[in-house]
mmCIF file of C-alpha atoms and ligand atoms in Angstrom:
data_model
loop_
_atom_site.group_PDB
_atom_site.id
_atom_site.type_symbol
_atom_site.label_atom_id
_atom_site.label_comp_id
_atom_site.label_asym_id
_atom_site.label_seq_id
_atom_site.Cartn_x
_atom_site.Cartn_y
_atom_site.Cartn_z
ATOM 1 C CA MET A 1 108.139 49.935 170.498
ATOM 2 C CA GLN A 2 107.744 49.766 173.949
ATOM 3 C CA GLN A 3 105.713 46.868 175.191
ATOM 4 C CA ASN A 4 102.847 47.065 177.753
ATOM 5 C CA PRO A 5 104.171 44.637 180.871
ATOM 6 C CA ILE A 6 102.282 41.549 181.323
ATOM 7 C CA PRO A 7 101.615 41.107 184.909
ATOM 8 C CA PHE A 8 102.170 37.279 186.456
ATOM 9 C CA LEU A 9 98.771 38.382 188.206
ATOM 10 C CA ASP A 10 95.958 40.973 187.187
ATOM 11 C CA LEU A 11 94.217 41.796 190.630
ATOM 12 C CA VAL A 12 93.316 45.078 190.033
ATOM 13 C CA THR A 13 90.587 44.407 186.618
ATOM 14 C CA PRO A 14 88.253 42.311 188.327
ATOM 15 C CA HIS A 15 87.738 44.432 191.263
ATOM 16 C CA ILE A 16 87.212 47.574 189.130
ATOM 17 C CA GLU A 17 84.860 45.535 187.347
ATOM 18 C CA LEU A 18 82.673 44.483 190.427
ATOM 19 C CA GLU A 19 83.316 48.072 191.973
ATOM 20 C CA GLN A 20 79.577 48.673 192.203
ATOM 21 C CA GLU A 21 78.592 45.705 194.067
ATOM 22 C CA LEU A 22 81.758 45.471 196.130
ATOM 23 C CA THR A 23 80.877 48.896 197.385
ATOM 24 C CA GLU A 24 77.379 47.769 197.809
ATOM 25 C CA VAL A 25 78.810 45.341 200.293
ATOM 26 C CA PHE A 26 80.960 47.987 202.153
ATOM 27 C CA GLN A 27 78.074 50.523 202.361
ATOM 28 C CA LYS A 28 75.761 47.522 204.064
ATOM 29 C CA VAL A 29 78.535 46.504 206.711
ATOM 30 C CA LEU A 30 78.988 50.366 206.861
ATOM 31 C CA LYS A 31 75.123 51.022 208.057
ATOM 32 C CA THR A 32 74.574 47.752 210.329
ATOM 33 C CA ALA A 33 77.805 47.592 211.811
ATOM 34 C CA ARG A 34 77.646 43.739 211.980
ATOM 35 C CA PHE A 35 81.440 43.305 211.636
ATOM 36 C CA ILE A 36 81.751 40.003 212.913
ATOM 37 C CA GLY A 37 79.524 36.885 212.093
ATOM 38 C CA GLY A 38 75.853 37.399 210.874
ATOM 39 C CA PRO A 39 73.915 36.769 207.968
ATOM 40 C CA MET A 40 76.867 37.716 205.371
ATOM 41 C CA VAL A 41 79.233 35.348 206.944
ATOM 42 C CA GLU A 42 76.261 32.688 206.854
ATOM 43 C CA GLN A 43 75.048 33.394 203.425
ATOM 44 C CA LEU A 44 78.911 32.742 202.164
ATOM 45 C CA GLU A 45 79.071 29.311 204.233
ATOM 46 C CA LYS A 46 75.720 28.198 202.534
ATOM 47 C CA ASN A 47 76.864 29.075 198.944
ATOM 48 C CA PHE A 48 80.613 27.949 199.436
ATOM 49 C CA ALA A 49 79.347 24.906 200.712
ATOM 50 C CA GLN A 50 77.284 24.333 197.556
ATOM 51 C CA PHE A 51 79.789 25.277 194.941
ATOM 52 C CA CYS A 52 81.878 22.717 196.488
ATOM 53 C CA THR A 53 78.868 20.099 196.842
ATOM 54 C CA ALA A 54 79.833 19.752 200.277
ATOM 55 C CA GLN A 55 77.768 19.737 203.710
ATOM 56 C CA HIS A 56 79.080 22.090 205.614
ATOM 57 C CA CYS A 57 81.508 25.031 205.264
ATOM 58 C CA CYS A 58 82.898 27.038 207.912
ATOM 59 C CA VAL A 59 84.519 30.563 206.945
ATOM 60 C CA LEU A 60 87.907 31.309 208.727
ATOM 61 C CA ASN A 61 90.217 34.047 208.629
ATOM 62 C CA SER A 62 93.085 31.915 206.746
ATOM 63 C CA GLY A 63 93.727 28.670 205.053
ATOM 64 C CA THR A 64 96.947 28.109 207.557
ATOM 65 C CA ASP A 65 93.951 27.866 210.197
ATOM 66 C CA ALA A 66 91.693 25.752 207.839
ATOM 67 C CA VAL A 67 94.584 23.337 207.824
ATOM 68 C CA ARG A 68 95.223 23.256 211.387
ATOM 69 C CA PHE A 69 91.601 23.392 212.704
ATOM 70 C CA ALA A 70 90.513 20.798 210.070
ATOM 71 C CA LEU A 71 93.389 18.084 211.625
ATOM 72 C CA ILE A 72 92.603 19.109 215.179
ATOM 73 C CA ALA A 73 88.750 18.801 214.735
ATOM 74 C CA ALA A 74 89.404 15.380 212.919
ATOM 75 C CA GLY A 75 90.960 14.260 216.108
ATOM 76 C CA ILE A 76 94.506 14.723 215.505
ATOM 77 C CA ARG A 77 96.464 14.869 218.596
ATOM 78 C CA GLN A 78 100.342 16.052 219.806
ATOM 79 C CA GLY A 79 102.886 13.715 218.505
ATOM 80 C CA ASP A 80 100.688 11.990 215.676
ATOM 81 C CA VAL A 81 102.315 11.710 212.417
ATOM 82 C CA ALA A 82 100.306 13.184 209.193
ATOM 83 C CA PHE A 83 101.715 12.627 205.894
ATOM 84 C CA THR A 84 102.071 15.142 203.128
ATOM 85 C CA VAL A 85 103.981 16.013 200.171
ATOM 86 C CA PRO A 86 107.465 18.354 200.254
ATOM 87 C CA ASN A 87 106.441 20.523 197.135
ATOM 88 C CA THR A 88 104.000 22.834 198.755
ATOM 89 C CA PHE A 89 103.439 26.152 200.341
ATOM 90 C CA ILE A 90 104.740 26.091 203.774
ATOM 91 C CA ALA A 91 101.222 26.959 205.404
ATOM 92 C CA THR A 92 100.140 22.952 204.739
ATOM 93 C CA VAL A 93 102.866 21.808 206.902
ATOM 94 C CA GLU A 94 102.385 24.717 209.522
ATOM 95 C CA GLY A 95 98.936 23.633 209.701
ATOM 96 C CA ILE A 96 100.222 19.928 210.472
ATOM 97 C CA SER A 97 102.692 21.344 213.039
ATOM 98 C CA GLN A 98 100.479 23.735 214.802
ATOM 99 C CA ALA A 99 98.174 21.171 215.171
ATOM 100 C CA GLY A 100 100.609 19.276 217.165
ATOM 101 C CA ALA A 101 101.393 16.985 214.964
ATOM 102 C CA ILE A 102 104.442 15.974 212.766
ATOM 103 C CA ALA A 103 105.101 16.239 209.266
ATOM 104 C CA GLU A 104 106.287 13.040 207.067
ATOM 105 C CA PHE A 105 106.947 13.394 203.330
ATOM 106 C CA ILE A 106 105.596 11.312 200.553
ATOM 107 C CA GLU A 107 107.273 11.754 197.301
ATOM 108 C CA ILE A 108 105.350 13.294 194.452
ATOM 109 C CA ASN A 109 104.001 11.961 191.152
ATOM 110 C CA GLU A 110 106.346 13.331 188.552
ATOM 111 C CA GLN A 111 103.554 13.990 185.595
ATOM 112 C CA THR A 112 101.189 15.513 188.465
ATOM 113 C CA TYR A 113 103.071 17.326 190.909
ATOM 114 C CA SER A 114 100.948 16.091 193.693
ATOM 115 C CA LEU A 115 100.908 12.816 196.175
ATOM 116 C CA ASP A 116 101.984 9.625 194.202
ATOM 117 C CA PRO A 117 99.476 7.006 195.595
ATOM 118 C CA GLY A 118 102.104 4.394 194.504
ATOM 119 C CA ASN A 119 104.661 6.087 196.586
ATOM 120 C CA LEU A 120 102.322 6.125 199.404
ATOM 121 C CA LYS A 121 101.642 2.723 199.482
ATOM 122 C CA LYS A 122 105.197 1.658 199.368
ATOM 123 C CA TYR A 123 106.181 4.194 201.875
ATOM 124 C CA ILE A 124 103.785 2.517 204.248
ATOM 125 C CA SER A 125 104.481 -1.013 203.389
ATOM 126 C CA GLU A 126 108.489 -0.104 203.997
ATOM 127 C CA GLN A 127 108.520 2.482 206.555
ATOM 128 C CA CYS A 128 105.548 1.917 208.900
ATOM 129 C CA THR A 129 104.397 -1.312 210.752
ATOM 130 C CA TYR A 130 100.375 -1.859 211.169
ATOM 131 C CA ASP A 131 98.849 -2.984 214.171
ATOM 132 C CA SER A 132 95.460 -4.285 213.120
ATOM 133 C CA LYS A 133 94.232 -4.928 216.692
ATOM 134 C CA SER A 134 94.146 -1.540 217.460
ATOM 135 C CA LYS A 135 93.970 -0.430 213.939
ATOM 136 C CA THR A 136 97.055 1.938 214.455
ATOM 137 C CA LEU A 137 99.735 2.512 211.271
ATOM 138 C CA VAL A 138 102.726 3.334 213.344
ATOM 139 C CA SER A 139 105.656 5.365 211.524
ATOM 140 C CA LYS A 140 109.286 3.803 211.962
ATOM 141 C CA ARG A 141 110.942 7.137 211.536
ATOM 142 C CA TRP A 142 109.175 8.668 214.343
ATOM 143 C CA GLN A 143 107.861 5.742 216.526
ATOM 144 C CA ARG A 144 104.402 7.489 216.794
ATOM 145 C CA PRO A 145 100.933 6.487 215.233
ATOM 146 C CA VAL A 146 100.358 8.062 211.670
ATOM 147 C CA LYS A 147 96.971 9.465 211.910
ATOM 148 C CA ALA A 148 96.374 11.682 208.633
ATOM 149 C CA ILE A 149 97.069 12.189 205.224
ATOM 150 C CA VAL A 150 97.164 15.893 203.658
ATOM 151 C CA PRO A 151 97.201 15.617 199.854
ATOM 152 C CA VAL A 152 97.507 18.918 198.486
ATOM 153 C CA HIS A 153 95.681 19.693 195.006
ATOM 154 C CA LEU A 154 98.771 22.195 193.848
ATOM 155 C CA TYR A 155 98.164 24.589 190.877
ATOM 156 C CA GLY A 156 94.420 24.144 190.977
ATOM 157 C CA GLN A 157 94.588 20.307 190.268
ATOM 158 C CA THR A 158 93.232 17.458 192.394
ATOM 159 C CA ALA A 159 95.375 14.865 193.450
ATOM 160 C CA ASP A 160 94.678 11.079 192.468
ATOM 161 C CA MET A 161 92.185 10.942 195.285
ATOM 162 C CA ASP A 162 90.386 7.407 194.638
ATOM 163 C CA PRO A 163 93.517 5.349 195.559
ATOM 164 C CA ILE A 164 94.588 7.625 198.427
ATOM 165 C CA MET A 165 90.916 7.555 200.172
ATOM 166 C CA GLU A 166 91.393 3.557 199.666
ATOM 167 C CA ILE A 167 94.845 3.679 201.748
ATOM 168 C CA ALA A 168 93.349 6.044 204.165
ATOM 169 C CA ARG A 169 90.352 3.777 204.635
ATOM 170 C CA GLN A 170 92.767 0.706 204.745
ATOM 171 C CA TYR A 171 94.796 2.285 207.566
ATOM 172 C CA ASN A 172 92.397 4.018 209.350
ATOM 173 C CA LEU A 173 93.471 7.434 208.537
ATOM 174 C CA THR A 174 91.762 10.974 208.240
ATOM 175 C CA VAL A 175 92.315 12.937 205.333
ATOM 176 C CA VAL A 176 92.448 16.709 204.772
ATOM 177 C CA GLU A 177 92.138 18.198 201.665
ATOM 178 C CA ASP A 178 94.752 21.017 200.983
ATOM 179 C CA ALA A 179 92.612 22.468 198.850
ATOM 180 C CA CYS A 180 93.570 26.323 199.135
ATOM 181 C CA GLN A 181 94.552 26.618 195.877
ATOM 182 C CA ALA A 182 91.484 24.317 194.162
ATOM 183 C CA HIS A 183 88.245 26.099 194.271
ATOM 184 C CA GLY A 184 85.936 24.192 192.139
ATOM 185 C CA ALA A 185 88.499 21.350 190.737
ATOM 186 C CA ARG A 186 87.105 18.407 189.916
ATOM 187 C CA TYR A 187 88.106 15.027 190.360
ATOM 188 C CA PHE A 188 86.644 12.104 188.207
ATOM 189 C CA SER A 189 86.381 8.989 190.637
ATOM 190 C CA LYS A 190 86.288 5.582 188.957
ATOM 191 C CA LYS A 191 85.317 4.177 192.202
ATOM 192 C CA GLU A 192 82.027 6.336 192.245
ATOM 193 C CA ASN A 193 81.576 6.937 188.449
ATOM 194 C CA ARG A 194 81.372 10.698 188.747
ATOM 195 C CA TRP A 195 83.192 13.551 188.939
ATOM 196 C CA LEU A 196 83.669 14.949 192.382
ATOM 197 C CA THR A 197 84.560 18.632 193.194
ATOM 198 C CA ALA A 198 87.525 19.560 195.883
ATOM 199 C CA GLY A 199 86.581 20.164 199.404
ATOM 200 C CA SER A 200 83.826 16.918 199.316
ATOM 201 C CA ILE A 201 86.077 14.185 198.732
ATOM 202 C CA GLY A 202 88.181 13.926 202.197
ATOM 203 C CA ASP A 203 87.174 13.972 205.683
ATOM 204 C CA ALA A 204 87.291 17.591 205.204
ATOM 205 C CA ALA A 205 89.240 20.263 203.127
ATOM 206 C CA ALA A 206 91.093 23.844 203.583
ATOM 207 C CA PHE A 207 90.679 26.064 201.475
ATOM 208 C CA SER A 208 92.660 29.903 201.448
ATOM 209 C CA PHE A 209 90.731 33.022 200.566
ATOM 210 C CA TYR A 210 94.045 35.015 200.355
ATOM 211 C CA PRO A 211 93.795 37.484 197.422
ATOM 212 C CA GLY A 212 95.746 36.275 194.506
ATOM 213 C CA LYS A 213 93.838 32.626 194.947
ATOM 214 C CA ASN A 214 91.148 31.695 192.179
ATOM 215 C CA LEU A 215 88.634 33.009 194.620
ATOM 216 C CA GLY A 216 90.446 35.330 196.847
ATOM 217 C CA ALA A 217 89.222 38.102 199.877
ATOM 218 C CA MET A 218 90.140 41.926 199.620
ATOM 219 C CA GLY A 219 92.523 40.651 202.551
ATOM 220 C CA GLU A 220 92.580 37.436 204.340
ATOM 221 C CA GLY A 221 90.223 34.446 204.409
ATOM 222 C CA GLY A 222 90.084 30.890 204.368
ATOM 223 C CA ALA A 223 87.515 27.911 205.116
ATOM 224 C CA VAL A 224 86.783 24.394 206.112
ATOM 225 C CA THR A 225 84.546 22.234 204.198
ATOM 226 C CA THR A 226 83.113 18.895 205.271
ATOM 227 C CA ASN A 227 80.806 16.469 205.081
ATOM 228 C CA ASP A 228 80.871 15.516 208.778
ATOM 229 C CA ALA A 229 78.608 17.562 211.085
ATOM 230 C CA ALA A 230 81.197 16.852 214.077
ATOM 231 C CA ILE A 231 84.023 18.108 212.082
ATOM 232 C CA ASP A 232 82.230 21.165 211.053
ATOM 233 C CA ARG A 233 80.916 22.047 214.647
ATOM 234 C CA THR A 234 84.359 21.447 216.281
ATOM 235 C CA VAL A 235 86.140 23.889 213.598
ATOM 236 C CA ARG A 236 83.273 26.560 214.488
ATOM 237 C CA MET A 237 84.083 26.064 218.208
ATOM 238 C CA LEU A 238 88.157 26.584 217.368
ATOM 239 C CA ARG A 239 87.393 29.418 215.279
ATOM 240 C CA ASP A 240 85.599 31.142 217.986
ATOM 241 C CA HIS A 241 87.702 30.653 221.400
ATOM 242 C CA GLY A 242 86.168 27.278 221.777
ATOM 243 C CA GLN A 243 82.624 28.704 222.629
ATOM 244 C CA VAL A 244 79.792 26.868 221.799
ATOM 245 C CA GLU A 245 77.406 29.661 222.999
ATOM 246 C CA LYS A 246 78.281 33.178 224.503
ATOM 247 C CA TYR A 247 80.617 32.436 227.525
ATOM 248 C CA ILE A 248 80.453 28.766 227.485
ATOM 249 C CA HIS A 249 84.176 27.466 226.350
ATOM 250 C CA GLU A 250 83.637 23.840 225.524
ATOM 251 C CA ILE A 251 87.258 23.899 224.537
ATOM 252 C CA GLU A 252 90.340 26.088 224.314
ATOM 253 C CA GLY A 253 90.107 27.505 220.570
ATOM 254 C CA TYR A 254 91.556 30.326 218.906
ATOM 255 C CA ASN A 255 90.744 33.438 217.226
ATOM 256 C CA GLY A 256 90.115 32.229 213.673
ATOM 257 C CA ARG A 257 86.749 34.364 212.507
ATOM 258 C CA LEU A 258 86.159 35.785 208.931
ATOM 259 C CA ASP A 259 84.865 39.461 209.099
ATOM 260 C CA ALA A 260 81.741 39.995 207.796
ATOM 261 C CA LEU A 261 82.891 42.350 205.214
ATOM 262 C CA GLN A 262 85.374 39.845 203.698
ATOM 263 C CA ALA A 263 82.719 37.519 203.753
ATOM 264 C CA GLY A 264 79.954 39.756 201.807
ATOM 265 C CA ILE A 265 83.135 40.698 199.088
ATOM 266 C CA LEU A 266 83.955 36.754 198.642
ATOM 267 C CA ASP A 267 80.106 36.005 198.228
ATOM 268 C CA VAL A 268 79.878 38.495 195.188
ATOM 269 C CA LYS A 269 83.198 36.944 193.691
ATOM 270 C CA LEU A 270 82.073 33.736 194.123
ATOM 271 C CA THR A 271 79.292 34.524 191.868
ATOM 272 C CA ARG A 272 81.931 34.777 188.750
ATOM 273 C CA LEU A 273 84.393 31.884 190.231
ATOM 274 C CA ALA A 274 82.834 29.301 187.681
ATOM 275 C CA ASP A 275 83.210 31.731 184.608
ATOM 276 C CA TRP A 276 86.764 32.675 185.953
ATOM 277 C CA ASN A 277 87.582 28.924 186.057
ATOM 278 C CA SER A 278 86.537 28.343 182.587
ATOM 279 C CA LYS A 279 88.697 31.307 181.284
ATOM 280 C CA ARG A 280 91.795 30.016 183.059
ATOM 281 C CA ARG A 281 90.940 26.682 181.498
ATOM 282 C CA ALA A 282 90.880 28.217 178.321
ATOM 283 C CA CYS A 283 94.229 30.007 178.986
ATOM 284 C CA ALA A 284 95.916 26.807 179.559
ATOM 285 C CA HIS A 285 94.590 24.861 177.270
ATOM 286 C CA TYR A 286 96.027 27.918 174.657
ATOM 287 C CA TYR A 287 99.182 27.777 176.486
ATOM 288 C CA THR A 288 99.548 24.149 175.731
ATOM 289 C CA GLU A 289 98.690 24.159 172.339
ATOM 290 C CA LYS A 290 101.088 27.104 171.724
ATOM 291 C CA LEU A 291 104.126 25.522 173.670
ATOM 292 C CA SER A 292 103.991 21.752 173.252
ATOM 293 C CA ALA A 293 105.826 22.038 169.808
ATOM 294 C CA SER A 294 109.150 22.751 171.780
ATOM 295 C CA LYS A 295 111.310 20.265 172.393
ATOM 296 C CA LYS A 296 112.815 21.810 175.398
ATOM 297 C CA ILE A 297 109.370 23.089 177.254
ATOM 298 C CA VAL A 298 107.747 20.466 179.561
ATOM 299 C CA CYS A 299 104.304 21.677 179.505
ATOM 300 C CA PHE A 300 101.596 20.804 182.247
ATOM 301 C CA ARG A 301 99.247 17.567 181.636
ATOM 302 C CA GLU A 302 95.862 17.402 182.923
ATOM 303 C CA PRO A 303 95.242 13.462 183.545
ATOM 304 C CA SER A 304 91.787 12.207 182.430
ATOM 305 C CA TRP A 305 90.562 12.324 185.848
ATOM 306 C CA ALA A 306 91.503 15.642 186.594
ATOM 307 C CA GLU A 307 89.522 18.975 185.657
ATOM 308 C CA SER A 308 91.912 21.509 186.978
ATOM 309 C CA VAL A 309 91.027 24.916 187.439
ATOM 310 C CA PHE A 310 95.077 26.385 187.112
ATOM 311 C CA HIS A 311 95.499 28.552 190.132
ATOM 312 C CA LEU A 312 98.454 28.606 188.347
ATOM 313 C CA TYR A 313 100.136 27.338 184.804
ATOM 314 C CA ILE A 314 103.607 25.857 185.191
ATOM 315 C CA VAL A 315 105.928 24.576 182.928
ATOM 316 C CA ARG A 316 109.247 23.210 182.868
ATOM 317 C CA VAL A 317 112.484 24.651 181.196
ATOM 318 C CA PRO A 318 116.477 23.336 181.686
ATOM 319 C CA ASN A 319 117.832 26.790 181.991
ATOM 320 C CA ARG A 320 115.164 28.590 184.090
ATOM 321 C CA LYS A 321 117.466 31.316 185.822
ATOM 322 C CA GLU A 322 118.191 32.430 181.827
ATOM 323 C CA VAL A 323 114.686 31.974 180.818
ATOM 324 C CA GLN A 324 113.193 33.843 183.638
ATOM 325 C CA ARG A 325 115.571 36.855 183.262
ATOM 326 C CA HIS A 326 114.748 37.068 179.963
ATOM 327 C CA LEU A 327 111.042 36.929 180.190
ATOM 328 C CA ASP A 328 111.658 39.404 183.253
ATOM 329 C CA ASN A 329 113.562 41.767 180.602
ATOM 330 C CA GLU A 330 110.367 41.134 178.011
ATOM 331 C CA LYS A 331 108.444 43.009 180.962
ATOM 332 C CA ILE A 332 106.486 39.526 181.280
ATOM 333 C CA GLY A 333 105.974 38.672 185.231
ATOM 334 C CA THR A 334 106.812 34.732 186.462
ATOM 335 C CA GLY A 335 106.702 33.122 189.448
ATOM 336 C CA LEU A 336 108.180 29.845 191.229
ATOM 337 C CA HIS A 337 105.906 27.566 193.115
ATOM 338 C CA TYR A 338 108.110 26.603 194.796
ATOM 339 C CA PRO A 339 111.681 26.790 194.130
ATOM 340 C CA ILE A 340 112.978 25.111 197.838
ATOM 341 C CA PRO A 341 111.145 22.174 198.639
ATOM 342 C CA LEU A 342 110.004 21.882 202.333
ATOM 343 C CA HIS A 343 112.236 19.157 203.541
ATOM 344 C CA LEU A 344 115.383 21.432 202.573
ATOM 345 C CA GLN A 345 113.797 24.855 204.618
ATOM 346 C CA LYS A 346 115.823 25.416 207.437
ATOM 347 C CA ALA A 347 112.273 25.787 209.337
ATOM 348 C CA TYR A 348 112.081 21.993 209.218
ATOM 349 C CA THR A 349 115.825 20.462 209.967
ATOM 350 C CA HIS A 350 114.594 18.919 212.968
ATOM 351 C CA LEU A 351 112.540 16.674 210.485
ATOM 352 C CA HIS A 352 116.311 15.342 209.429
ATOM 353 C CA TYR A 353 115.350 15.064 205.708
ATOM 354 C CA ARG A 354 118.761 15.650 203.069
ATOM 355 C CA PRO A 355 119.163 16.822 199.957
ATOM 356 C CA GLY A 356 118.518 13.648 197.310
ATOM 357 C CA ASP A 357 115.513 11.970 199.842
ATOM 358 C CA PHE A 358 112.861 13.604 197.370
ATOM 359 C CA PRO A 359 114.583 13.321 193.742
ATOM 360 C CA VAL A 360 111.504 13.899 191.914
ATOM 361 C CA THR A 361 110.526 16.973 193.722
ATOM 362 C CA GLU A 362 113.904 18.398 193.846
ATOM 363 C CA LYS A 363 114.282 17.931 190.189
ATOM 364 C CA SER A 364 111.106 19.831 189.597
ATOM 365 C CA SER A 365 111.206 22.612 191.933
ATOM 366 C CA ALA A 366 114.827 23.275 190.118
ATOM 367 C CA GLU A 367 112.817 23.519 186.616
ATOM 368 C CA ILE A 368 109.495 24.625 187.141
ATOM 369 C CA LEU A 369 108.252 28.175 186.219
ATOM 370 C CA SER A 370 104.823 29.456 186.298
ATOM 371 C CA LEU A 371 103.553 31.975 183.706
ATOM 372 C CA PRO A 372 101.051 34.529 183.636
ATOM 373 C CA MET A 373 97.796 33.357 184.745
ATOM 374 C CA PHE A 374 94.517 35.208 185.289
ATOM 375 C CA PRO A 375 91.133 34.922 183.673
ATOM 376 C CA GLY A 376 91.808 37.933 181.901
ATOM 377 C CA LEU A 377 94.889 37.147 180.316
ATOM 378 C CA THR A 378 94.496 37.806 176.156
ATOM 379 C CA LYS A 379 95.595 35.496 173.258
ATOM 380 C CA GLU A 380 97.485 38.164 172.416
ATOM 381 C CA GLN A 381 99.659 38.414 175.681
ATOM 382 C CA GLN A 382 99.286 34.892 175.606
ATOM 383 C CA ASP A 383 100.905 34.679 172.104
ATOM 384 C CA ARG A 384 103.768 37.179 173.369
ATOM 385 C CA VAL A 385 104.415 35.012 176.579
ATOM 386 C CA ALA A 386 104.792 31.947 174.303
ATOM 387 C CA ALA A 387 107.060 33.773 171.860
ATOM 388 C CA ALA A 388 109.511 34.958 174.477
ATOM 389 C CA LEU A 389 109.628 31.610 176.289
ATOM 390 C CA THR A 390 110.288 29.604 173.065
ATOM 391 C CA ALA A 391 113.309 32.270 172.314
ATOM 392 C CA ALA A 392 114.475 31.695 175.754
ATOM 393 C CA VAL A 393 114.852 28.061 175.544
ATOM 394 C CA GLY A 394 116.390 28.075 172.446
ATOM 395 C CA GLY A 395 113.673 26.567 170.102
HETATM 396 C C1 PLP B 401 99.109 25.019 199.431
HETATM 397 C C2 PLP B 401 98.488 25.808 200.064
HETATM 398 N N1 PLP B 401 98.022 25.563 201.441
HETATM 399 C C3 PLP B 401 97.626 26.106 202.390
HETATM 400 C C4 PLP B 401 97.824 28.227 202.175
HETATM 401 C C5 PLP B 401 97.750 28.922 203.348
HETATM 402 O O1 PLP B 401 96.857 29.707 203.058
HETATM 403 P P1 PLP B 401 96.611 30.907 203.726
HETATM 404 O O2 PLP B 401 97.902 31.870 203.196
HETATM 405 O O3 PLP B 401 95.387 32.020 203.322
HETATM 406 O O4 PLP B 401 96.991 31.150 205.288
HETATM 407 C C6 PLP B 401 98.018 28.203 201.042
HETATM 408 C C7 PLP B 401 97.969 29.633 200.376
HETATM 409 O O5 PLP B 401 98.945 30.776 200.625
HETATM 410 C C8 PLP B 401 98.351 27.373 199.986
HETATM 411 O O6 PLP B 401 98.721 27.714 198.671
#
């Protein structure tokens, strides 16, 4: 019997379910012609800030701009160094480079796939010098001041933020969370003895509303959240040609605005986000339950301090190419996030990294496989994925 395909991501169903509300947004924009700025944008900013428990939110036209603007607004300047990880989407590093900074990579943690605080500490002690008088950390690699850390909340799970924030405060570094994959993810801060939400932990955070994200527009979008009013003010200027008011340009900025139509759409979808995230969590737990008996499949494990929103559900398998081909034959969609780490990309040859520089990242990038993951994924579909995957690895 011919089986129905299982997509890697189903973007059609949730939009059809919201057809009426989304159409009303379009009609409102059509009738008012408020295409740029205005109440829809302001409403989304208020609601998304609240969702992230952050004081400010400035919506933008992409997550890449969000990383770039957050860093510029936090005072990162030409030739400064920013630490980040090599296993992320290229946009993290594009944001750093386009803010004028140099990306310097820190090895990830093998279990969490995000910035390892122990590695960060070790790297600083071995590869940097600290001038306590000027409170400046200097990279030996570049002989340039290190000014920022950009931890990436990959796959929907925050990095281990308490120690990262502690290191940042010790060395006077700005922290910009790359929360582009982590809308609503939570982190248990031992220091504060409470759960914190992604986007409210660092000095600022970048979000993407690319369609496939947990909260996605029907086009491009992004946001910076922060508890720092000065950062928010500068991001607002940067997105609008450096204007503080019409024709008054305090700085040179960019055109980084989000359309009102996208803001209205995102605001409708935001009302469903908590429910969608909990459905993703349930799907992830079901995958783990079905797959953890296999000795050949390494499942994604949530540490006790994390409440992931499972933007992606990844496993590690030894024979990935064959596994992916087998699942493809079974009409099951999969993805790779990410198959070539950034330090080995041609775009970054000028950073002078070599194969072997980040063994944990390199090994995981060769083994990771992203399984179908979206809120409407059914148990029957997951049973089929689990059976096909188990057969493909040979038990
Ligand atoms: C980790 C990460 N950072 C940054 C971005 C950039 O976001 P955008 O595609 O909205 O520019 C993305 C999204 O693709 C991402 O996954």
